[in-house]
Amino acid sequence: MNLGAAEHHVAAGRPAAQQPGALRRIEVAGVGRVFEDGFEALASASFEVPAGSLTVLVGPSGCGKTTLLRMIGGLDSPTSGAVRFLGDAGTLPPPRTAFAFQEPRLLPWRSVAANVALPLELAGVPRGERLDRAASMLERVQLADAGRRLPGQLSGGMRMRASIARALVTEPELLLLDEPFGALDEITRHALDDMLLSLHARLGMTVVMVTHSIVEAAYVGSQVVVMAPAPGRVVATVRPGFAQPTPALRATPEFAAATAGIMRSLAQAMVPAGGAP
Amino acid sequence: MIRRAFHAAFPPVAVVLALLAAWQAAVWAFAPSEFLVPAPMAVARALRDGSSQLLAAAWLTGLSAAAGFALAAGIGIVLGSVLSASRFLMRGLYPIATLLQMVPLVAIAPLLVVWCGYGARTSIASAVIVSLFPVLAATLDGMRSTDPGLVELFQVNRATRLQRWWKLELPWAIPSIVTGLRIAAGLAVIGTIVGEFVGAFAGEDAPVGILITSALRENRTDMVFAAVFVASAVGFVLFGVVSLLGWVLLRRWHASAR
Ligand SMILES: Nc1ncnc2c1ncn2[C@@H]1O[C@H](COP(=O)(O)OP(=O)(O)OP(=O)(O)O)[C@@H](O)[C@H]1O
Ligand SMILES: [Mg+2]
């Protein structure tokens, strides 16, 4: 639990890059995790997350994506290697980080607005201010009218958006998303991918997102880290590099080529003889 | 609305009326002595003739039961919260609480008189003793079943232990606590009357327990039945208040209240 909430009020609102001592990149350096039962979930994963990027972790079930994301967020510690946060002048303390879990994890007895305001409430932000901030965040995820409803009255996609609004309400420098749209149908997922991209463009935070979907990875990722299982490892880092993805992009040959590239990396890694490092 | 109330009330009312009719018929047919089994009509007469005495008794017993119930609810919820927060305390205290719950109330009721003296305090203590455990167990169970994902959410947001209890574990446990309180409501009335059997004053202002013992002494079985009826009514009111409270707290978000 080391999420650097001490800086909660210091930097709120200003783009991270303008501050002295701002985060430049996150370095995942040879990170491994052997669980207490002796299971090696992750063997030496290395890659870099540039500040302000939207980095996607993609790979088959059980390859250690959640484990890795939790270690980046400080919810778990590596048994080997390290996650470093680097600025111009060396290592920094962990940035303000927010987590959106695989499930919405909303409190069923609270209105959507009160759910979104929860992190601010726990940090002691006064009621009026936190409700204002929750309302404006709900607007950004297109839930402006749902603030007074209860989670039980929302659709799955609306709940997921509420959970993302709750993660964003603290104005994090680092947003960690664990298969945020994994449980949704493809059409809704595409719409939410576009919403995520526009939020990222407007707020400028660093995002690390886990997904099962190669299409989603190619569409939203400024960088895609491809992982393979048994033991979990990073097999390639791909940069689809679509500057401003729009829904029409999904139907283009360039996009097909990008997904094919990711698929090739995955396929190579899955061949047993293909050689674990 | 009226239709729905009618649909809800009709079956139990019909069954009760049928049973009363059968009872009255059996009394006419077999004519047992009034002392063994009074006829429903005789009980109704006792209810009418003794109404002021019965109402006063219901009021006294109701007050003791409500006080005992409120104390048990408060202690049970606080103790359950404390135990759920500490594995050590739970392992240490919960088995003891379970064992204490096995001690028969009737056996220790005379002791309560020694400790609390004659009067309402003994009845209240007796009500607390029987109704505490269901609240404690329900609170503990409810809190320990808190969704670990939500606990993690609170940890990620650096909630204090107190915030986690007040904003997560307590609301999470409310459905379970309400169930515990429903059970405790009925038990509190039973506990109160047992306490009154051994430790209440007879006289003008006698509670239900005393009314029952003195009616028995006077061979007034009809009056015993009337008093039992009144005691049940007191329990029913307490149960109703708790159910209403649960409905108010849960109706918006919990399936049990829909
Ligand atoms: N606490 C734990 N103790 C032991 N093994 C664990 C633990 N947590 C995860 N693992 C194992 O580590 C491996 C990776 O788990 P992880 O949850 O990171 O996978 P994932 O890539 O997120 O999979 P999915 O896509 O299905 O969510 C799995 O084989 C899992 O069984
Ligand atoms: Mg996972």
mmCIF file of N, CA and C in Angstrom, chain B residues 27 30-39 221:
data_model
loop_
_atom_site.group_PDB
_atom_site.id
_atom_site.type_symbol
_atom_site.label_atom_id
_atom_site.label_comp_id
_atom_site.label_asym_id
_atom_site.label_seq_id
_atom_site.Cartn_x
_atom_site.Cartn_y
_atom_site.Cartn_z
ATOM 1 N N VAL B 27 -64.298 -27.222 22.776
ATOM 2 C CA VAL B 27 -64.661 -26.958 24.171
ATOM 3 C C VAL B 27 -66.128 -27.297 24.401
ATOM 4 N N PHE B 30 -66.408 -31.361 24.110
ATOM 5 C CA PHE B 30 -65.815 -32.202 25.172
ATOM 6 C C PHE B 30 -65.987 -31.617 26.558
ATOM 7 N N ALA B 31 -66.370 -30.338 26.635
ATOM 8 C CA ALA B 31 -66.610 -29.662 27.898
ATOM 9 C C ALA B 31 -65.563 -29.966 28.953
ATOM 10 N N PRO B 32 -64.296 -29.647 28.716
ATOM 11 C CA PRO B 32 -63.293 -29.810 29.763
ATOM 12 C C PRO B 32 -63.533 -28.756 30.834
ATOM 13 N N SER B 33 -62.920 -28.945 31.985
ATOM 14 C CA SER B 33 -63.144 -27.944 33.028
ATOM 15 C C SER B 33 -62.499 -26.641 32.590
ATOM 16 N N GLU B 34 -63.157 -25.562 32.951
ATOM 17 C CA GLU B 34 -62.712 -24.206 32.657
ATOM 18 C C GLU B 34 -61.251 -24.024 33.080
ATOM 19 N N PHE B 35 -60.831 -24.771 34.102
ATOM 20 C CA PHE B 35 -59.493 -24.641 34.660
ATOM 21 C C PHE B 35 -58.426 -25.209 33.721
ATOM 22 N N LEU B 36 -58.788 -26.304 33.005
ATOM 23 C CA LEU B 36 -57.817 -26.920 32.097
ATOM 24 C C LEU B 36 -57.690 -26.127 30.809
ATOM 25 N N VAL B 37 -58.785 -26.014 30.092
ATOM 26 C CA VAL B 37 -58.782 -25.266 28.834
ATOM 27 C C VAL B 37 -59.992 -24.339 28.793
ATOM 28 N N PRO B 38 -59.752 -23.034 28.849
ATOM 29 C CA PRO B 38 -60.877 -22.114 28.747
ATOM 30 C C PRO B 38 -61.325 -21.992 27.290
ATOM 31 N N ALA B 39 -62.554 -21.658 27.077
ATOM 32 C CA ALA B 39 -63.046 -21.431 25.720
ATOM 33 C C ALA B 39 -62.530 -20.089 25.217
ATOM 34 N N THR B 221 -57.285 -19.685 34.569
ATOM 35 C CA THR B 221 -56.613 -20.064 33.320
ATOM 36 C C THR B 221 -56.975 -19.119 32.177
#
